[in-house]
CSV table of C-alpha atoms and ligand atoms in Angstrom, one decimal:
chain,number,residue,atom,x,y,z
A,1,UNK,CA,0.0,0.0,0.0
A,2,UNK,CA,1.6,3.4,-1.2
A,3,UNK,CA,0.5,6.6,0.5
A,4,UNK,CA,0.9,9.8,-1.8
A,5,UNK,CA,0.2,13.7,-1.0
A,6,UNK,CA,-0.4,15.0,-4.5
A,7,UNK,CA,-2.6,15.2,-7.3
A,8,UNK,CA,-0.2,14.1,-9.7
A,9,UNK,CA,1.0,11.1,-7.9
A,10,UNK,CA,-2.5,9.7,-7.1
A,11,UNK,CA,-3.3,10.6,-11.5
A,12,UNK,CA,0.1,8.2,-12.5
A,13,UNK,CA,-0.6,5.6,-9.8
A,14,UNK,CA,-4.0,5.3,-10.9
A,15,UNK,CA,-3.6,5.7,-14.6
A,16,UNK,CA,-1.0,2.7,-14.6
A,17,UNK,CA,-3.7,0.8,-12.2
A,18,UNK,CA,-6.3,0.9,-15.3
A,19,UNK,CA,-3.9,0.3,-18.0
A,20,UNK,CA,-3.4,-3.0,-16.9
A,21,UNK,CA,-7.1,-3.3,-16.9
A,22,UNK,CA,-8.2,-2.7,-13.1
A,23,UNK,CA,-11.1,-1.5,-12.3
A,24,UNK,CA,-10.2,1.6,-9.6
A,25,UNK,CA,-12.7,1.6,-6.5
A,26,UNK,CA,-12.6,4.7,-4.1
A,27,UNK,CA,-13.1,5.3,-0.5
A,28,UNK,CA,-13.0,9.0,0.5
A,29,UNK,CA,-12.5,9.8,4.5
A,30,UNK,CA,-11.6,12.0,6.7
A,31,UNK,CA,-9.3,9.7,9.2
A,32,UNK,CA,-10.0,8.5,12.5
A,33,UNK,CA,-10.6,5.5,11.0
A,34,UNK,CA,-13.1,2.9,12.6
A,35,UNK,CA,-14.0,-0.3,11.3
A,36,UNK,CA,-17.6,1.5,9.7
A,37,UNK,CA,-14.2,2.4,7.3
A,38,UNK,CA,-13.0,-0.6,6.9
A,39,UNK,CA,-16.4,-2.0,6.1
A,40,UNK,CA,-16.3,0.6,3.1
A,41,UNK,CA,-13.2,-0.5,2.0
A,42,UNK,CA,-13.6,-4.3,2.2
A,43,UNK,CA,-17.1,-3.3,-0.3
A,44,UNK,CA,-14.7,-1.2,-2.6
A,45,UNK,CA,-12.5,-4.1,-2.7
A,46,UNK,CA,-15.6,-7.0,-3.2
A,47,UNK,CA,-16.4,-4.6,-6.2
A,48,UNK,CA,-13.4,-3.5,-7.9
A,49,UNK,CA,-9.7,-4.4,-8.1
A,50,UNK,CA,-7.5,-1.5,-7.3
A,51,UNK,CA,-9.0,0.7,-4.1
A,52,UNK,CA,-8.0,4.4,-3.4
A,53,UNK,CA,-8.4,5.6,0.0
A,54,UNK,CA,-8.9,9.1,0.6
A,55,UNK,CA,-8.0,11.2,4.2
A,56,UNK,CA,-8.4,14.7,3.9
A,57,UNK,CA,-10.0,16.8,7.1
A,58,UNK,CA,-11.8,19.0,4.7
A,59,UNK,CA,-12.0,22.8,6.4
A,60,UNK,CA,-14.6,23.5,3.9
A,61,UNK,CA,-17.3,21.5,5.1
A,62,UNK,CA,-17.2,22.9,8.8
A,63,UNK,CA,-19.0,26.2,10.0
A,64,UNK,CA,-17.1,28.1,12.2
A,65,UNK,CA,-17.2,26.9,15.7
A,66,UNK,CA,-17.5,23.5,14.7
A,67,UNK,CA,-14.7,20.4,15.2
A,68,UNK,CA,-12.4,21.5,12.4
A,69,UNK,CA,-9.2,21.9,14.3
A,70,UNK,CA,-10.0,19.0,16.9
A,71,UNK,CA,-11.3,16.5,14.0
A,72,UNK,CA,-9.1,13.4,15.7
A,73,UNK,CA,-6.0,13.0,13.5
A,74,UNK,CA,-4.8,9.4,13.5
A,75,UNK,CA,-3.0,9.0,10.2
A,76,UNK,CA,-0.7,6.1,11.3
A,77,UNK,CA,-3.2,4.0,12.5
A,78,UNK,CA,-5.4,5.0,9.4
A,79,UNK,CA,-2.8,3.6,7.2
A,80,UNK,CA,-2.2,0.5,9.0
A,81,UNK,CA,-6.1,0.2,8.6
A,82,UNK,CA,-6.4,0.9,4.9
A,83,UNK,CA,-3.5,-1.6,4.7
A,84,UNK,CA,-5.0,-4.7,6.7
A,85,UNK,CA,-8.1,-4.4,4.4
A,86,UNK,CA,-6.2,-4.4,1.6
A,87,UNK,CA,-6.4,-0.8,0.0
A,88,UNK,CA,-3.7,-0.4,-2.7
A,89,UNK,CA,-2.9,3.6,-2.6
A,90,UNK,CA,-4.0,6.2,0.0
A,91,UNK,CA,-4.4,9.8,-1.1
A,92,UNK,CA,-3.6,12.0,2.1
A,93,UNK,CA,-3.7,15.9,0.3
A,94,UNK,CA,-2.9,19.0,2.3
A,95,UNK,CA,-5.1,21.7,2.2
A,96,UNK,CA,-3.2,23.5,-0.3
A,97,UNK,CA,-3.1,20.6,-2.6
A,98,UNK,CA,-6.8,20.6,-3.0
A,99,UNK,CA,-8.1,24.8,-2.4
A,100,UNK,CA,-7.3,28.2,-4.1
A,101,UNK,CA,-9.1,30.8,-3.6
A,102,UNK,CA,-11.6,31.8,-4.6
A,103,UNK,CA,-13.2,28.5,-5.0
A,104,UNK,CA,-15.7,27.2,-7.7
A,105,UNK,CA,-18.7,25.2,-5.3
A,106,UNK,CA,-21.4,22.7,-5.7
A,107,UNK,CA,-24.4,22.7,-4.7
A,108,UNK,CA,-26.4,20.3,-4.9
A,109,UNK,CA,-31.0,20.9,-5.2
A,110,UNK,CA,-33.2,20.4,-2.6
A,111,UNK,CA,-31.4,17.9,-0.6
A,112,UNK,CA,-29.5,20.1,1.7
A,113,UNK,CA,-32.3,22.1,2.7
A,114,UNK,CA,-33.2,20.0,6.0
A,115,UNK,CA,-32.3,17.7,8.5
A,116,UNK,CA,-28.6,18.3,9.0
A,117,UNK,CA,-28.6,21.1,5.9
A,118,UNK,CA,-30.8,23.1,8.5
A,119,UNK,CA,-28.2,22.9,11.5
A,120,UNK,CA,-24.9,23.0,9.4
A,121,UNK,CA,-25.5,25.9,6.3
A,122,UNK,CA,-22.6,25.1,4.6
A,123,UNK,CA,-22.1,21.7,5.6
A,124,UNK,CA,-23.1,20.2,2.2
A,125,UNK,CA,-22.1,23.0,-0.3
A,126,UNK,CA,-18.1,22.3,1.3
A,127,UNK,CA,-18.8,17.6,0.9
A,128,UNK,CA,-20.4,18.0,-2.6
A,129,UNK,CA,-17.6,19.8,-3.6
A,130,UNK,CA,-14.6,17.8,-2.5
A,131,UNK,CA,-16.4,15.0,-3.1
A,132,UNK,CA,-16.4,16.0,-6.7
A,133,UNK,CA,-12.9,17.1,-6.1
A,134,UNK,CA,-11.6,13.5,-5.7
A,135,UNK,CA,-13.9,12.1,-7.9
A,136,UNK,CA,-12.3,14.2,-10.8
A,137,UNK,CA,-8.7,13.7,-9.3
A,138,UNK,CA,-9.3,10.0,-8.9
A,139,UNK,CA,-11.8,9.1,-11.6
A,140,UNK,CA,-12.8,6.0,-9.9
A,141,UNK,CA,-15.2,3.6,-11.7
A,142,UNK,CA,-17.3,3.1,-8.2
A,143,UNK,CA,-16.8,5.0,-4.8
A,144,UNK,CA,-18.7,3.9,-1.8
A,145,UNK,CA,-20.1,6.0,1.1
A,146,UNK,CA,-21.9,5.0,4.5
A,147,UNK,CA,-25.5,5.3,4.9
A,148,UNK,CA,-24.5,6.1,8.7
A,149,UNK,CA,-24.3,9.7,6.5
A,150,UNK,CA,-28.0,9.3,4.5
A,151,UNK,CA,-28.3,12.8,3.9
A,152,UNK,CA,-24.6,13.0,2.7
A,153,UNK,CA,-25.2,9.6,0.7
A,154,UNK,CA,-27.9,10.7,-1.1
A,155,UNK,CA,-26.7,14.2,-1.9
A,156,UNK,CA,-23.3,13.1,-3.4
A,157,UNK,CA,-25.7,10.3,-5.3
A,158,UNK,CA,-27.7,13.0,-6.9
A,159,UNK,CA,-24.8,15.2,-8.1
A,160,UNK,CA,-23.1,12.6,-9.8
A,161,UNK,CA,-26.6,11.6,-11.3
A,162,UNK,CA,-27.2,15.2,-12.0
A,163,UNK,CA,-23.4,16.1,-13.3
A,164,UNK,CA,-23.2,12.9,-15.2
A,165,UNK,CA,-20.2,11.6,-13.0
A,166,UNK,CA,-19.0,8.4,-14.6
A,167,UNK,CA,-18.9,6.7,-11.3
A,168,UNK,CA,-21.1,4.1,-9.5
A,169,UNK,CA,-22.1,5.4,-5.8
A,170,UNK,CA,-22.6,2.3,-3.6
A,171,UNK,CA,-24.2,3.0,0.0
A,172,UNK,CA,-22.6,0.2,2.3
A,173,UNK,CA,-25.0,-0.1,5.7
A,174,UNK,CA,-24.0,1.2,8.6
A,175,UNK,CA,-21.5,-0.4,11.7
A,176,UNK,CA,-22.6,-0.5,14.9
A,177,UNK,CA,-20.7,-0.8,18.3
A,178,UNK,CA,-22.8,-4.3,19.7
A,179,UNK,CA,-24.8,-1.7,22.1
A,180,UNK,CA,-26.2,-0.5,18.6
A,181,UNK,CA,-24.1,2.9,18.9
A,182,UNK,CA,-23.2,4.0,15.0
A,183,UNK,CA,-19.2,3.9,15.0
A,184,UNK,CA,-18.0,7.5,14.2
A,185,UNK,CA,-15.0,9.1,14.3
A,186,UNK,CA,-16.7,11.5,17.3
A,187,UNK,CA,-17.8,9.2,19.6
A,188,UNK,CA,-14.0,9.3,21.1
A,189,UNK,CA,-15.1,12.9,22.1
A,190,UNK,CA,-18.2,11.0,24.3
A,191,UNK,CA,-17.5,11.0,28.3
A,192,UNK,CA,-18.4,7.5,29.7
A,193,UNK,CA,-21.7,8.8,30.8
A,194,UNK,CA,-22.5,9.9,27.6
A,195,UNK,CA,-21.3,7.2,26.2
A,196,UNK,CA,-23.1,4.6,28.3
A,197,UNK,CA,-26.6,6.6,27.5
A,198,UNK,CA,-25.6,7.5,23.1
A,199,UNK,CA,-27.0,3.4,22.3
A,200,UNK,CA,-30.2,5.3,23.6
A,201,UNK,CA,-30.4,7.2,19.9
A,202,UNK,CA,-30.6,3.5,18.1
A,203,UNK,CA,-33.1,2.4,20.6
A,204,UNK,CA,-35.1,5.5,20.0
A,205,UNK,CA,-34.7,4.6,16.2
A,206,UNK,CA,-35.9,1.0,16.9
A,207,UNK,CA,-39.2,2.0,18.6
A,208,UNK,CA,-40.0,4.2,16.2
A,209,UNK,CA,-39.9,1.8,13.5
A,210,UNK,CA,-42.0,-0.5,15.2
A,211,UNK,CA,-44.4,2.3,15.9
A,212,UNK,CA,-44.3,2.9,12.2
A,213,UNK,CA,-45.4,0.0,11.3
A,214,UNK,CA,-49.0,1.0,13.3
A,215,UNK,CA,-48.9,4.5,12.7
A,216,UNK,CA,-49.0,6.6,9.4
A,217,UNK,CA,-49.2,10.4,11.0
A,218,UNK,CA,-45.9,11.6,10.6
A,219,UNK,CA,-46.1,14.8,13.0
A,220,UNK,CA,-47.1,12.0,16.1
A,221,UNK,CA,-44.1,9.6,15.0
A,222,UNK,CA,-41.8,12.4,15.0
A,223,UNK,CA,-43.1,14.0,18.5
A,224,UNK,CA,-43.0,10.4,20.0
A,225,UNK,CA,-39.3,9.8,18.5
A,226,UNK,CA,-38.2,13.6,19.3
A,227,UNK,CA,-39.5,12.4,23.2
A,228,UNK,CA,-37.9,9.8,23.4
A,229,UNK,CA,-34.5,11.1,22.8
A,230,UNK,CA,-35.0,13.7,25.3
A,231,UNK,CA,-35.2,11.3,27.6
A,232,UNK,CA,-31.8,10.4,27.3
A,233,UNK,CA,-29.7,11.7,30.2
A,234,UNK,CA,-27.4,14.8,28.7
A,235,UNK,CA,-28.5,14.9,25.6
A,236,UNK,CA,-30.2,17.8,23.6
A,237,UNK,CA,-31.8,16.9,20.5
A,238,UNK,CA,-31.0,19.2,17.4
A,239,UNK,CA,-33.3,17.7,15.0
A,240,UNK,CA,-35.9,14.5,14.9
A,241,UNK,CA,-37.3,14.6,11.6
A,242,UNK,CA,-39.1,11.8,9.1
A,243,UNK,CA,-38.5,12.2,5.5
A,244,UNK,CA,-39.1,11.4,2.1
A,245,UNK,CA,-36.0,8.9,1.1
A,246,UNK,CA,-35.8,10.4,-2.0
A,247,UNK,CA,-35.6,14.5,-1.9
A,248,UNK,CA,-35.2,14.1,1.8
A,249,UNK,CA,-38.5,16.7,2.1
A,250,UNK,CA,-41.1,16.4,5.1
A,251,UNK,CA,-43.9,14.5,4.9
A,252,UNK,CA,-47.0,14.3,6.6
A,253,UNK,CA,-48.1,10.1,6.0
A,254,UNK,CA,-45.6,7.6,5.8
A,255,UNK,CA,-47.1,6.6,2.0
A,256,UNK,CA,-43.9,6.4,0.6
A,257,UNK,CA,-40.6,4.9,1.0
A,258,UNK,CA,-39.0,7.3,3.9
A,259,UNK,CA,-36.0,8.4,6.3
A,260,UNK,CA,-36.2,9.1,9.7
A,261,UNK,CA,-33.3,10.9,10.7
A,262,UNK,CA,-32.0,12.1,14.1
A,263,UNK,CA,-29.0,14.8,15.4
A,264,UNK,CA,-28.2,14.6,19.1
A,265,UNK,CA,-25.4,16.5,21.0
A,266,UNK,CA,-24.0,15.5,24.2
A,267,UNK,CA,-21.9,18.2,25.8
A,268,UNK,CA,-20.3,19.7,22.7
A,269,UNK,CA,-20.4,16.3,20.7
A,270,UNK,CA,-23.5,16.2,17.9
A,271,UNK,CA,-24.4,12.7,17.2
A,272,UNK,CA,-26.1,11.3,13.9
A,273,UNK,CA,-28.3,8.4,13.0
A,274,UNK,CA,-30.7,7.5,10.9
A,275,UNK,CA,-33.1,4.4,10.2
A,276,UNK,CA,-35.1,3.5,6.7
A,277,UNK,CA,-38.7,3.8,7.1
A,278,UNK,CA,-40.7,1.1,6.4
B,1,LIG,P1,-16.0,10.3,7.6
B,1,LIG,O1,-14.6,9.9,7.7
B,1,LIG,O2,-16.7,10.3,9.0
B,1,LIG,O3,-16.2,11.5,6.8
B,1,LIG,O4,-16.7,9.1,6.9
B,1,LIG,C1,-16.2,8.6,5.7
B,1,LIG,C2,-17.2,7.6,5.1
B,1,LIG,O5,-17.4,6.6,6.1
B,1,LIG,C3,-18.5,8.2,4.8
B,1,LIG,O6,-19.1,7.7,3.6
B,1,LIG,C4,-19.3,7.8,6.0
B,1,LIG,O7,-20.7,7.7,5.8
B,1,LIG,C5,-18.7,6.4,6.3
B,1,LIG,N1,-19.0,5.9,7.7
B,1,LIG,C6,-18.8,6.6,8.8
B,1,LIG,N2,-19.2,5.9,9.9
B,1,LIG,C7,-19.8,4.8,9.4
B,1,LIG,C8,-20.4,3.7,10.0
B,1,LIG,N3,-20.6,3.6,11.3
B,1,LIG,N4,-20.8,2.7,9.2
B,1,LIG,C9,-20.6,2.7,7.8
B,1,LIG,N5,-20.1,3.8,7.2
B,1,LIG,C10,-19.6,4.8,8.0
């Protein structure tokens, strides 16, 4: 497994991947690496030949205040990761590498404008764009991203539909912690209290499914899901929402294939999950 900084090192390695006839699978991260990563990458591998891992703390897609300069930086471990699962070439850019200003953006229709769109304005406008950033730096024939991140999932999805990327986007389920926690870079961030209460989101995510499956008013599933997570000892929820898997839009009856989608901080950690509906 080679690790390379630049854009033009990541182009030859690749380019002499595919002329021997690979077919190039990508995995774009931003470190910290968990084994909701490695799951990604053992996918990319099931499904391609050559695999490109990305790590790049992306400043563009935090607001200020957020994590950016305490995102946990663990790139040793990352590449010891990347290399047990077999990943052939890690792309690790600095943030000169990849911005000048002023910067062209994406954005992407619709999809941003709730759930964690709402909370974090700019949140999407910075992914859509690196995203597209490594996929024209990599070309990749398939990259594959974690439904742990729906909203994120489904917005890259759609600009590569809607830009006429010639890449496959494959959504790999997300890993859990056996308490049902989602593995995320942030949970190192949780106290032990907190962490001992976050399996609580899950649970909340569980009931409401099963209540779904006797209940079609969307405003009394998302009260009874919003109170159950505030019963969660420390936690404050930022959003509780049900909606439409496709445009991500609310929705007043589950009649339609849907998302319900949760953000919950805990001190000064925020928290996401999300479950499919039906
Ligand atoms: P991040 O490094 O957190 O930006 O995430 C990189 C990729 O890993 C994204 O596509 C995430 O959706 C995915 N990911 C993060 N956590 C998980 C998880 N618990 N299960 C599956 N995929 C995940």
């Amino acid at each position: 497994m080679k690790m390379v900084t630049t854009i033009a090192e990541v182009r030859a390695a690749v380019a002499s991947a595919r002329a021997s006839g690979q077919r190039i699978g990508f995995v774009p991260t931003m470190g910290a690496l968990h084994d909701g990563h490695a799951s990604l990458i053992r996918r990319a591998r099931a499904n391609s030949d050559w695999v490109v891992v990305s790590i790049f703390v992306n400043p563009t897609q935090f607001g200020p205040g957020e994590d950016f300069e305490r995102y946990p930086r663990t790139i040793d471990a990352d590449l010891d990761l990347i290399r047990a699962q077999g990943g052939h070439l890690t792309f690790v850019p600095t943030v000169a590498e990849m911005y000048s200003e002023p910067l062209t953006t994406v954005e992407v229709a619709k999809l941003g404008e709730h759930l964690c769109g709402k909370s974090r304005p700019i949140h999407f406008r910075g992914v859509a764009t690196v995203v597209l950033k490594l996929l024209n730096i990599i070309a990749p024939d398939m990259a594959v991203f974690g439904a742990k991140d729906g909203q994120q999932a489904r917005i890259i999805r759609k600009m590569v539909r809607d830009l006429n990327v010639p890449c496959e986007i494959d959504i790999a389920p997300t890993v859990r912690e056996s308490d049902g926690l989602a593995l995320s870079s942030r949970n190192r961030y949780l106290s032990p209290d907190e962490r001992a209460v976050a399996p609580g989101i899950y649970r909340a995510l569980l009931q409401l499914k099963a209540r779904a499956a006797l209940e079609v008013d969307v405003a009394r599933l998302e009260s009874a899901l919003y109170a159950e997570l505030a019963t969660l000892p420390g936690a404050r929820v930022d959003y509780a929402r049900i909606v439409d898997d496709e445009y991500l839009q609310p929705m007043t009856r589950l009649d339609r294939p849907a998302l319900a989608a949760v953000a919950v901080w805990f001190g000064g950690t925020r928290l996401i999950d999300n479950i499919p509906l039906p």
